[in-house]
Amino acid sequence: MSRYRGGIGQWSWILHRVTGVGVLVFLCLHILDTALVVLGPDHYNAVIQLYRHPVFRVMEIGLFASVLFHALNGLRITILDVWVGLMRFHKPLFQLEMILFAVAMVPVTWIMLRPLLR
Amino acid sequence: MEIRIKIQRFDPERDEAPHWRQYQVGAQPMDRVLDVLHTVRWQHDGGLAFRRSCGHGICGSDAMEINGRNRLACKELVKSLRQPITVAPMRGFRVVKDLMVDMTAFFEKYRAVRPYLMTDDAPPEKERLQSPEQRERYDDTTKCILCGACTTACPSFWANGKFLGPAAIVQAHRFLMDSRDQGAEQRAGVLNDASGVWRCRTIFNCTDACPRGIQVTKAIGDVKKLLVARSASPDGPPARAQRAGGPPSA
Ligand code: FES
């Protein structure tokens, strides 16, 4: 099956789904690892220690990026649904969304990676 | 000039699955994809099946997926397309043969939204008047030629064939926004249904695909807002909410 070459709307929708599912999976894992505390503090600490690992730090940036994209894109769609007249500008609105995304990602990436660089 | 064109072929009586066939044909610089399809059928492979009627972007017979996007074959100039040009039937419909798809369900949904003027009061002596502003509200959606390009460009429709689809909603919009129409109540059922407008995820593939340049996603947005306004009003749906703007002075 070939790929339909939809525009920005199609790709942002796919990203919206992927990030949504990604965040949901993380949330379930996080509920599980937090629940380990019922087995005693040792198990809990061992798992939480994992999150300090550099690989997890980098994955955490991915998590933040997913939540941020999902939130901004959700806002864009909500705005379009409420002010239907703005739909003519859905492409520039998506570009604005991407600029906001980048502006937020730069300092956050720096803050999250700094402990690793020490 | 020489044109390379890849066409998705499928004959349900002979083939297990669709497959691609490439042709190399001569073409004029101003030829459209429809002309090339004619050349293939008339000079290379008489078995190629596709629909067309007017050849001028009016009848809506020849919507198909050209280079990955839904377009009318009669409106696409070959010289502006990357080669080999790929041509496939619209997605989400059963393929009857090659580029010809079964649009029965598509037209059933079209009929389900009652795409005609509905009024309950007695006919006036003369015509039902309307101001230019009131006419303007649904001008865009009068342009639909029911080619199916929008509906079959929609990921929600690919995922769920029960979805009413952009084309039927555009047709509903045409009458819901008409100040003379009073059929909102009867149409609300199919539109407000689980397979109705709410399956739209504001993806804009329909707007990109429309060969008439209709702002399809915006029309769907208008209908969503109308349905919300109807259910939000305390004493039942405002039967004539769409009559905003007041009657025109005769
Ligand atoms: S043949 Fe009529 S729209 Fe293309």
Short mmCIF file of C-alpha atoms and ligand atoms in Angstrom, two decimals:
data_model
loop_
_atom_site.label_atom_id
_atom_site.label_comp_id
_atom_site.label_asym_id
_atom_site.label_seq_id
_atom_site.Cartn_x
_atom_site.Cartn_y
_atom_site.Cartn_z
CA MET A 1 0.00 0.00 0.00
CA SER A 2 1.41 3.35 -0.99
CA ARG A 3 1.41 6.41 1.21
CA TYR A 4 -1.13 9.20 0.81
CA ARG A 5 0.77 12.45 0.46
CA GLY A 6 -1.35 14.59 2.73
CA GLY A 7 -0.18 17.97 3.95
CA ILE A 8 0.84 19.44 7.30
CA GLY A 9 -2.56 18.56 8.76
CA GLN A 10 -2.09 14.83 8.12
CA TRP A 11 1.40 14.67 9.59
CA SER A 12 0.55 16.74 12.64
CA TRP A 13 -2.43 14.47 13.22
CA ILE A 14 -0.20 11.36 13.06
CA LEU A 15 2.31 12.97 15.44
CA HIS A 16 -0.58 13.90 17.72
CA ARG A 17 -1.64 10.24 17.87
CA VAL A 18 1.90 8.91 18.33
CA THR A 19 2.73 11.36 21.12
CA GLY A 20 -0.65 10.72 22.75
CA VAL A 21 -0.11 6.96 22.84
CA GLY A 22 3.52 7.44 23.92
CA VAL A 23 2.56 9.59 26.89
CA LEU A 24 -0.18 7.13 27.85
CA VAL A 25 2.28 4.21 27.80
CA PHE A 26 4.70 6.17 29.96
CA LEU A 27 1.93 7.03 32.39
CA CYS A 28 1.02 3.34 32.79
CA LEU A 29 4.67 2.39 33.34
CA HIS A 30 5.03 5.18 35.84
CA ILE A 31 1.99 4.02 37.81
CA LEU A 32 3.51 0.52 37.86
CA ASP A 33 6.94 1.63 39.07
CA THR A 34 5.46 3.89 41.71
CA ALA A 35 3.30 1.00 42.87
CA LEU A 36 6.49 -0.97 43.62
CA VAL A 37 6.67 0.99 46.86
CA VAL A 38 4.17 -1.46 48.34
CA LEU A 39 6.86 -4.15 48.06
CA GLY A 40 9.19 -2.04 50.15
CA PRO A 41 11.44 0.95 49.69
CA ASP A 42 14.34 -1.09 48.27
CA HIS A 43 12.52 -2.16 45.13
CA TYR A 44 11.18 1.33 44.66
CA ASN A 45 14.55 2.94 45.05
CA ALA A 46 16.18 0.47 42.66
CA VAL A 47 13.73 1.31 39.93
CA ILE A 48 13.81 5.03 40.54
CA GLN A 49 17.61 4.81 40.38
CA LEU A 50 17.17 3.68 36.78
CA TYR A 51 15.70 7.05 35.87
CA ARG A 52 19.03 8.67 36.75
CA HIS A 53 20.75 6.73 33.98
CA PRO A 54 21.84 8.99 31.08
CA VAL A 55 19.73 7.01 28.60
CA PHE A 56 16.66 7.69 30.71
CA ARG A 57 17.55 11.36 30.99
CA VAL A 58 17.57 11.64 27.23
CA MET A 59 14.30 9.69 26.99
CA GLU A 60 12.81 12.11 29.49
CA ILE A 61 13.47 14.91 27.03
CA GLY A 62 11.49 12.88 24.50
CA LEU A 63 8.69 12.58 27.04
CA PHE A 64 8.67 16.32 27.63
CA ALA A 65 8.69 16.95 23.86
CA SER A 66 5.74 14.56 23.42
CA VAL A 67 3.66 16.23 26.12
CA LEU A 68 4.53 19.68 24.79
CA PHE A 69 3.71 18.83 21.17
CA HIS A 70 0.47 17.09 22.14
CA ALA A 71 -0.60 20.07 24.25
CA LEU A 72 0.28 22.75 21.68
CA ASN A 73 -1.25 20.82 18.80
CA GLY A 74 -4.39 20.15 20.84
CA LEU A 75 -4.63 23.87 21.52
CA ARG A 76 -4.25 24.67 17.83
CA ILE A 77 -7.05 22.30 16.90
CA THR A 78 -9.27 23.63 19.67
CA ILE A 79 -8.66 27.19 18.47
CA LEU A 80 -9.54 26.17 14.89
CA ASP A 81 -12.69 24.38 16.03
CA VAL A 82 -13.89 27.39 18.02
CA TRP A 83 -12.90 30.10 15.54
CA VAL A 84 -13.68 28.30 12.32
CA GLY A 85 -12.75 31.37 10.28
CA LEU A 86 -9.11 30.87 11.28
CA MET A 87 -8.97 27.59 9.35
CA ARG A 88 -7.77 29.51 6.32
CA PHE A 89 -4.58 30.10 8.30
CA HIS A 90 -4.09 26.56 9.56
CA LYS A 91 -0.67 26.25 7.95
CA PRO A 92 0.84 29.44 9.45
CA LEU A 93 -0.79 28.45 12.75
CA PHE A 94 1.07 25.15 12.63
CA GLN A 95 4.31 27.00 11.88
CA LEU A 96 3.65 29.23 14.90
CA GLU A 97 3.07 26.09 16.95
CA MET A 98 6.44 24.72 15.83
CA ILE A 99 8.19 27.98 16.73
CA LEU A 100 6.65 27.90 20.23
CA PHE A 101 7.68 24.25 20.49
CA ALA A 102 11.30 25.03 19.59
CA VAL A 103 11.42 28.06 21.89
CA ALA A 104 10.29 25.92 24.82
CA MET A 105 12.47 22.93 23.93
CA VAL A 106 15.83 24.73 23.84
CA PRO A 107 16.03 25.85 27.49
CA VAL A 108 14.29 22.72 28.77
CA THR A 109 16.75 20.45 26.95
CA TRP A 110 19.59 22.46 28.41
CA ILE A 111 18.20 22.25 31.94
CA MET A 112 17.54 18.51 31.65
CA LEU A 113 20.90 17.64 30.12
CA ARG A 114 23.05 19.87 32.31
CA PRO A 115 23.47 17.33 35.15
CA LEU A 116 24.86 14.86 32.60
CA LEU A 117 27.46 17.26 31.29
CA ARG A 118 28.96 17.89 34.69
CA MET B 1 7.31 14.42 -25.17
CA GLU B 2 7.50 10.95 -23.59
CA ILE B 3 5.59 10.26 -20.41
CA ARG B 4 6.13 7.43 -17.95
CA ILE B 5 2.95 6.52 -16.11
CA LYS B 6 2.36 3.80 -13.51
CA ILE B 7 -1.22 2.69 -13.19
CA GLN B 8 -2.64 0.47 -10.48
CA ARG B 9 -4.44 -2.39 -12.20
CA PHE B 10 -6.96 -4.77 -10.73
CA ASP B 11 -9.41 -7.07 -12.43
CA PRO B 12 -11.37 -8.94 -9.74
CA GLU B 13 -12.10 -11.76 -12.20
CA ARG B 14 -8.43 -12.44 -12.90
CA ASP B 15 -6.22 -10.86 -10.24
CA GLU B 16 -5.74 -11.83 -6.62
CA ALA B 17 -4.48 -8.40 -5.68
CA PRO B 18 -3.91 -5.00 -7.29
CA HIS B 19 -0.59 -4.53 -9.05
CA TRP B 20 1.22 -1.71 -10.84
CA ARG B 21 1.87 -1.52 -14.56
CA GLN B 22 4.09 1.06 -16.14
CA TYR B 23 3.53 2.54 -19.59
CA GLN B 24 5.62 4.82 -21.72
CA VAL B 25 3.50 6.95 -24.02
CA GLY B 26 3.84 10.03 -26.16
CA ALA B 27 2.09 13.18 -24.98
CA GLN B 28 1.62 16.84 -25.87
CA PRO B 29 2.99 19.45 -23.45
CA MET B 30 -0.52 20.61 -22.55
CA ASP B 31 -1.92 17.11 -22.01
CA ARG B 32 -3.67 16.28 -18.77
CA VAL B 33 -3.55 12.94 -16.97
CA LEU B 34 -6.93 12.11 -18.51
CA ASP B 35 -5.44 12.50 -22.02
CA VAL B 36 -2.63 10.12 -21.09
CA LEU B 37 -5.14 7.59 -19.73
CA HIS B 38 -6.96 7.83 -23.06
CA THR B 39 -3.71 7.24 -24.93
CA VAL B 40 -3.01 4.16 -22.81
CA ARG B 41 -6.50 2.78 -23.36
CA TRP B 42 -6.75 3.58 -27.06
CA GLN B 43 -3.23 2.70 -28.13
CA HIS B 44 -1.64 0.39 -25.59
CA ASP B 45 -4.11 -1.50 -23.43
CA GLY B 46 -7.79 -1.53 -24.29
CA GLY B 47 -8.61 -3.25 -21.02
CA LEU B 48 -7.85 -0.24 -18.82
CA ALA B 49 -10.97 0.84 -16.92
CA PHE B 50 -11.61 4.35 -15.63
CA ARG B 51 -14.52 6.80 -15.51
CA ARG B 52 -14.77 10.17 -17.16
CA SER B 53 -17.57 12.17 -18.68
CA CYS B 54 -17.12 15.89 -19.19
CA GLY B 55 -13.36 16.09 -19.38
CA HIS B 56 -13.50 19.61 -17.95
CA GLY B 57 -13.67 19.38 -14.17
CA ILE B 58 -17.44 19.65 -13.91
CA CYS B 59 -18.97 16.19 -13.70
CA GLY B 60 -16.71 14.76 -10.99
CA SER B 61 -16.30 11.34 -12.63
CA ASP B 62 -12.53 11.05 -12.73
CA ALA B 63 -11.26 11.69 -9.21
CA MET B 64 -8.32 9.38 -8.50
CA GLU B 65 -5.08 9.31 -6.57
CA ILE B 66 -2.44 10.97 -8.74
CA ASN B 67 1.11 11.00 -7.37
CA GLY B 68 -0.26 10.24 -3.92
CA ARG B 69 -2.95 12.91 -3.81
CA ASN B 70 -6.60 12.90 -4.81
CA ARG B 71 -7.08 14.93 -7.97
CA LEU B 72 -9.32 15.06 -11.06
CA ALA B 73 -7.42 13.45 -13.94
CA CYS B 74 -8.92 16.01 -16.32
CA LYS B 75 -7.46 18.93 -14.35
CA GLU B 76 -3.88 17.73 -13.82
CA LEU B 77 -1.35 18.83 -16.39
CA VAL B 78 1.21 16.08 -16.93
CA LYS B 79 4.07 18.53 -17.39
CA SER B 80 3.72 19.73 -13.80
CA LEU B 81 3.86 16.20 -12.35
CA ARG B 82 6.89 14.22 -11.24
CA GLN B 83 7.49 11.08 -13.35
CA PRO B 84 6.70 8.28 -13.38
CA ILE B 85 3.23 9.58 -12.69
CA THR B 86 1.43 7.16 -10.38
CA VAL B 87 -2.31 6.73 -10.76
CA ALA B 88 -4.41 4.69 -8.33
CA PRO B 89 -8.11 4.46 -7.51
CA MET B 90 -9.51 6.49 -4.60
CA ARG B 91 -8.93 4.81 -1.22
CA GLY B 92 -11.64 3.35 0.96
CA PHE B 93 -14.02 2.27 -1.81
CA ARG B 94 -14.26 -1.20 -3.30
CA VAL B 95 -12.44 -1.32 -6.62
CA VAL B 96 -14.73 -2.45 -9.44
CA LYS B 97 -11.88 -2.56 -11.93
CA ASP B 98 -8.59 -0.67 -12.24
CA LEU B 99 -9.42 2.99 -11.46
CA MET B 100 -13.16 2.46 -11.22
CA VAL B 101 -14.58 2.31 -7.70
CA ASP B 102 -17.96 1.41 -6.25
CA MET B 103 -19.54 4.65 -5.02
CA THR B 104 -22.90 3.22 -3.94
CA ALA B 105 -22.30 3.83 -0.22
CA PHE B 106 -20.97 7.31 -1.00
CA PHE B 107 -24.25 8.31 -2.63
CA GLU B 108 -26.28 6.64 0.10
CA LYS B 109 -24.61 8.95 2.60
CA TYR B 110 -25.25 11.87 0.28
CA ARG B 111 -28.96 11.04 0.32
CA ALA B 112 -28.91 10.49 4.10
CA VAL B 113 -28.26 14.19 4.75
CA ARG B 114 -31.28 15.16 2.62
CA PRO B 115 -29.50 17.43 0.20
CA TYR B 116 -32.51 19.50 -0.84
CA LEU B 117 -34.44 22.50 0.44
CA MET B 118 -36.84 21.58 3.25
CA THR B 119 -39.52 23.99 4.49
CA ASP B 120 -42.58 23.54 6.67
CA ASP B 121 -44.49 26.74 6.00
CA ALA B 122 -46.75 27.28 3.05
CA PRO B 123 -45.06 28.41 -0.14
CA PRO B 124 -45.04 32.20 -0.47
CA GLU B 125 -46.80 33.86 -3.35
CA LYS B 126 -43.53 34.72 -5.04
CA GLU B 127 -40.01 33.41 -4.51
CA ARG B 128 -38.44 32.97 -1.08
CA LEU B 129 -36.24 36.02 -0.68
CA GLN B 130 -32.73 36.07 0.60
CA SER B 131 -30.18 38.83 1.09
CA PRO B 132 -26.78 38.68 -0.65
CA GLU B 133 -25.18 38.20 2.79
CA GLN B 134 -27.43 35.21 3.49
CA ARG B 135 -26.59 33.77 0.09
CA GLU B 136 -22.91 34.24 0.80
CA ARG B 137 -22.99 31.96 3.86
CA TYR B 138 -23.29 28.77 1.82
CA ASP B 139 -21.79 29.96 -1.45
CA ASP B 140 -18.64 27.87 -1.04
CA THR B 141 -20.47 24.58 -0.56
CA THR B 142 -22.65 25.03 -3.66
CA LYS B 143 -19.56 24.27 -5.74
CA CYS B 144 -19.37 20.57 -4.82
CA ILE B 145 -19.41 18.16 -7.79
CA LEU B 146 -19.59 14.97 -5.67
CA CYS B 147 -16.38 13.52 -7.07
CA GLY B 148 -15.45 11.88 -3.76
CA ALA B 149 -11.91 13.28 -3.62
CA CYS B 150 -12.40 14.78 -0.13
CA THR B 151 -14.04 11.76 1.47
CA THR B 152 -11.40 9.34 0.17
CA ALA B 153 -8.56 11.64 1.27
CA CYS B 154 -9.80 11.49 4.86
CA PRO B 155 -7.91 9.22 7.31
CA SER B 156 -11.04 8.97 9.47
CA PHE B 157 -12.90 7.55 6.48
CA TRP B 158 -10.11 5.06 5.67
CA ALA B 159 -10.26 3.86 9.28
CA ASN B 160 -14.05 3.63 9.40
CA GLY B 161 -16.08 3.31 6.23
CA LYS B 162 -19.25 4.13 8.18
CA PHE B 163 -18.11 7.72 8.63
CA LEU B 164 -20.45 10.05 6.77
CA GLY B 165 -17.42 11.72 5.22
CA PRO B 166 -16.63 15.28 4.15
CA ALA B 167 -18.63 15.24 0.91
CA ALA B 168 -21.96 14.45 2.58
CA ILE B 169 -21.28 17.03 5.29
CA VAL B 170 -20.50 19.65 2.64
CA GLN B 171 -23.88 18.89 1.08
CA ALA B 172 -25.59 19.20 4.46
CA HIS B 173 -23.80 22.52 5.00
CA ARG B 174 -25.16 23.78 1.69
CA PHE B 175 -28.71 23.55 3.06
CA LEU B 176 -28.19 24.01 6.80
CA MET B 177 -26.68 27.45 6.18
CA ASP B 178 -29.44 28.45 3.77
CA SER B 179 -31.76 31.00 5.41
CA ARG B 180 -34.75 29.52 3.53
CA ASP B 181 -34.22 25.97 4.77
CA GLN B 182 -35.97 24.53 7.84
CA GLY B 183 -34.68 20.97 7.75
CA ALA B 184 -32.00 21.27 10.43
CA GLU B 185 -34.04 19.12 12.81
CA GLN B 186 -34.36 16.22 10.38
CA ARG B 187 -30.72 16.39 9.33
CA ALA B 188 -29.30 16.62 12.85
CA GLY B 189 -29.77 12.87 13.43
CA VAL B 190 -27.23 11.58 10.91
CA LEU B 191 -24.86 14.48 11.47
CA ASN B 192 -24.79 14.26 15.27
CA ASP B 193 -24.42 10.47 15.16
CA ALA B 194 -21.27 8.58 16.23
CA SER B 195 -20.51 8.19 12.51
CA GLY B 196 -21.35 11.83 11.86
CA VAL B 197 -19.36 15.06 11.97
CA TRP B 198 -17.56 14.23 15.22
CA ARG B 199 -15.34 11.68 13.45
CA CYS B 200 -13.67 14.63 11.75
CA ARG B 201 -10.26 15.24 13.34
CA THR B 202 -9.56 18.54 11.57
CA ILE B 203 -6.83 17.02 9.38
CA PHE B 204 -7.42 19.20 6.28
CA ASN B 205 -6.71 16.42 3.74
CA CYS B 206 -10.21 17.07 2.37
CA THR B 207 -9.57 20.77 1.83
CA ASP B 208 -6.29 20.00 0.05
CA ALA B 209 -7.99 17.40 -2.14
CA CYS B 210 -11.05 19.39 -3.26
CA PRO B 211 -10.73 20.16 -6.99
CA ARG B 212 -13.21 23.02 -6.59
CA GLY B 213 -11.25 24.72 -3.84
CA ILE B 214 -14.04 24.35 -1.28
CA GLN B 215 -12.93 25.03 2.30
CA VAL B 216 -14.22 21.58 3.28
CA THR B 217 -12.77 21.44 6.79
CA LYS B 218 -14.22 24.87 7.53
CA ALA B 219 -17.65 23.74 6.31
CA ILE B 220 -17.47 20.74 8.64
CA GLY B 221 -16.44 23.13 11.44
CA ASP B 222 -19.49 25.30 10.72
CA VAL B 223 -21.75 22.25 10.98
CA LYS B 224 -20.12 21.14 14.24
CA LYS B 225 -20.69 24.59 15.71
CA LEU B 226 -24.30 24.61 14.54
CA LEU B 227 -24.93 21.25 16.23
CA VAL B 228 -23.33 22.47 19.46
CA ALA B 229 -25.41 25.65 19.40
CA ARG B 230 -28.57 23.59 18.88
CA SER B 231 -27.94 21.27 21.80
CA ALA B 232 -26.83 24.15 24.04
CA SER B 233 -30.02 26.18 23.71
CA PRO B 234 -32.28 25.49 26.76
CA ASP B 235 -35.67 25.35 25.03
CA GLY B 236 -34.77 22.90 22.34
CA PRO B 237 -32.88 23.54 19.18
CA PRO B 238 -33.34 26.99 17.69
CA ALA B 239 -35.29 26.00 14.62
CA ARG B 240 -34.10 29.01 12.69
CA ALA B 241 -30.69 29.68 14.16
CA GLN B 242 -29.37 29.71 10.65
CA ARG B 243 -31.59 32.64 9.81
CA ALA B 244 -29.25 35.12 11.42
CA GLY B 245 -29.03 38.34 9.51
CA GLY B 246 -32.76 38.99 9.40
CA PRO B 247 -35.05 38.70 6.43
CA PRO B 248 -34.11 40.74 3.42
CA SER B 249 -36.25 43.78 2.71
CA ALA B 250 -38.45 42.91 -0.18
S1 FES C 1 -14.19 14.15 -16.48
FE1 FES C 1 -15.73 15.39 -15.60
S2 FES C 1 -14.68 16.15 -13.84
FE2 FES C 1 -13.08 15.18 -14.91
#
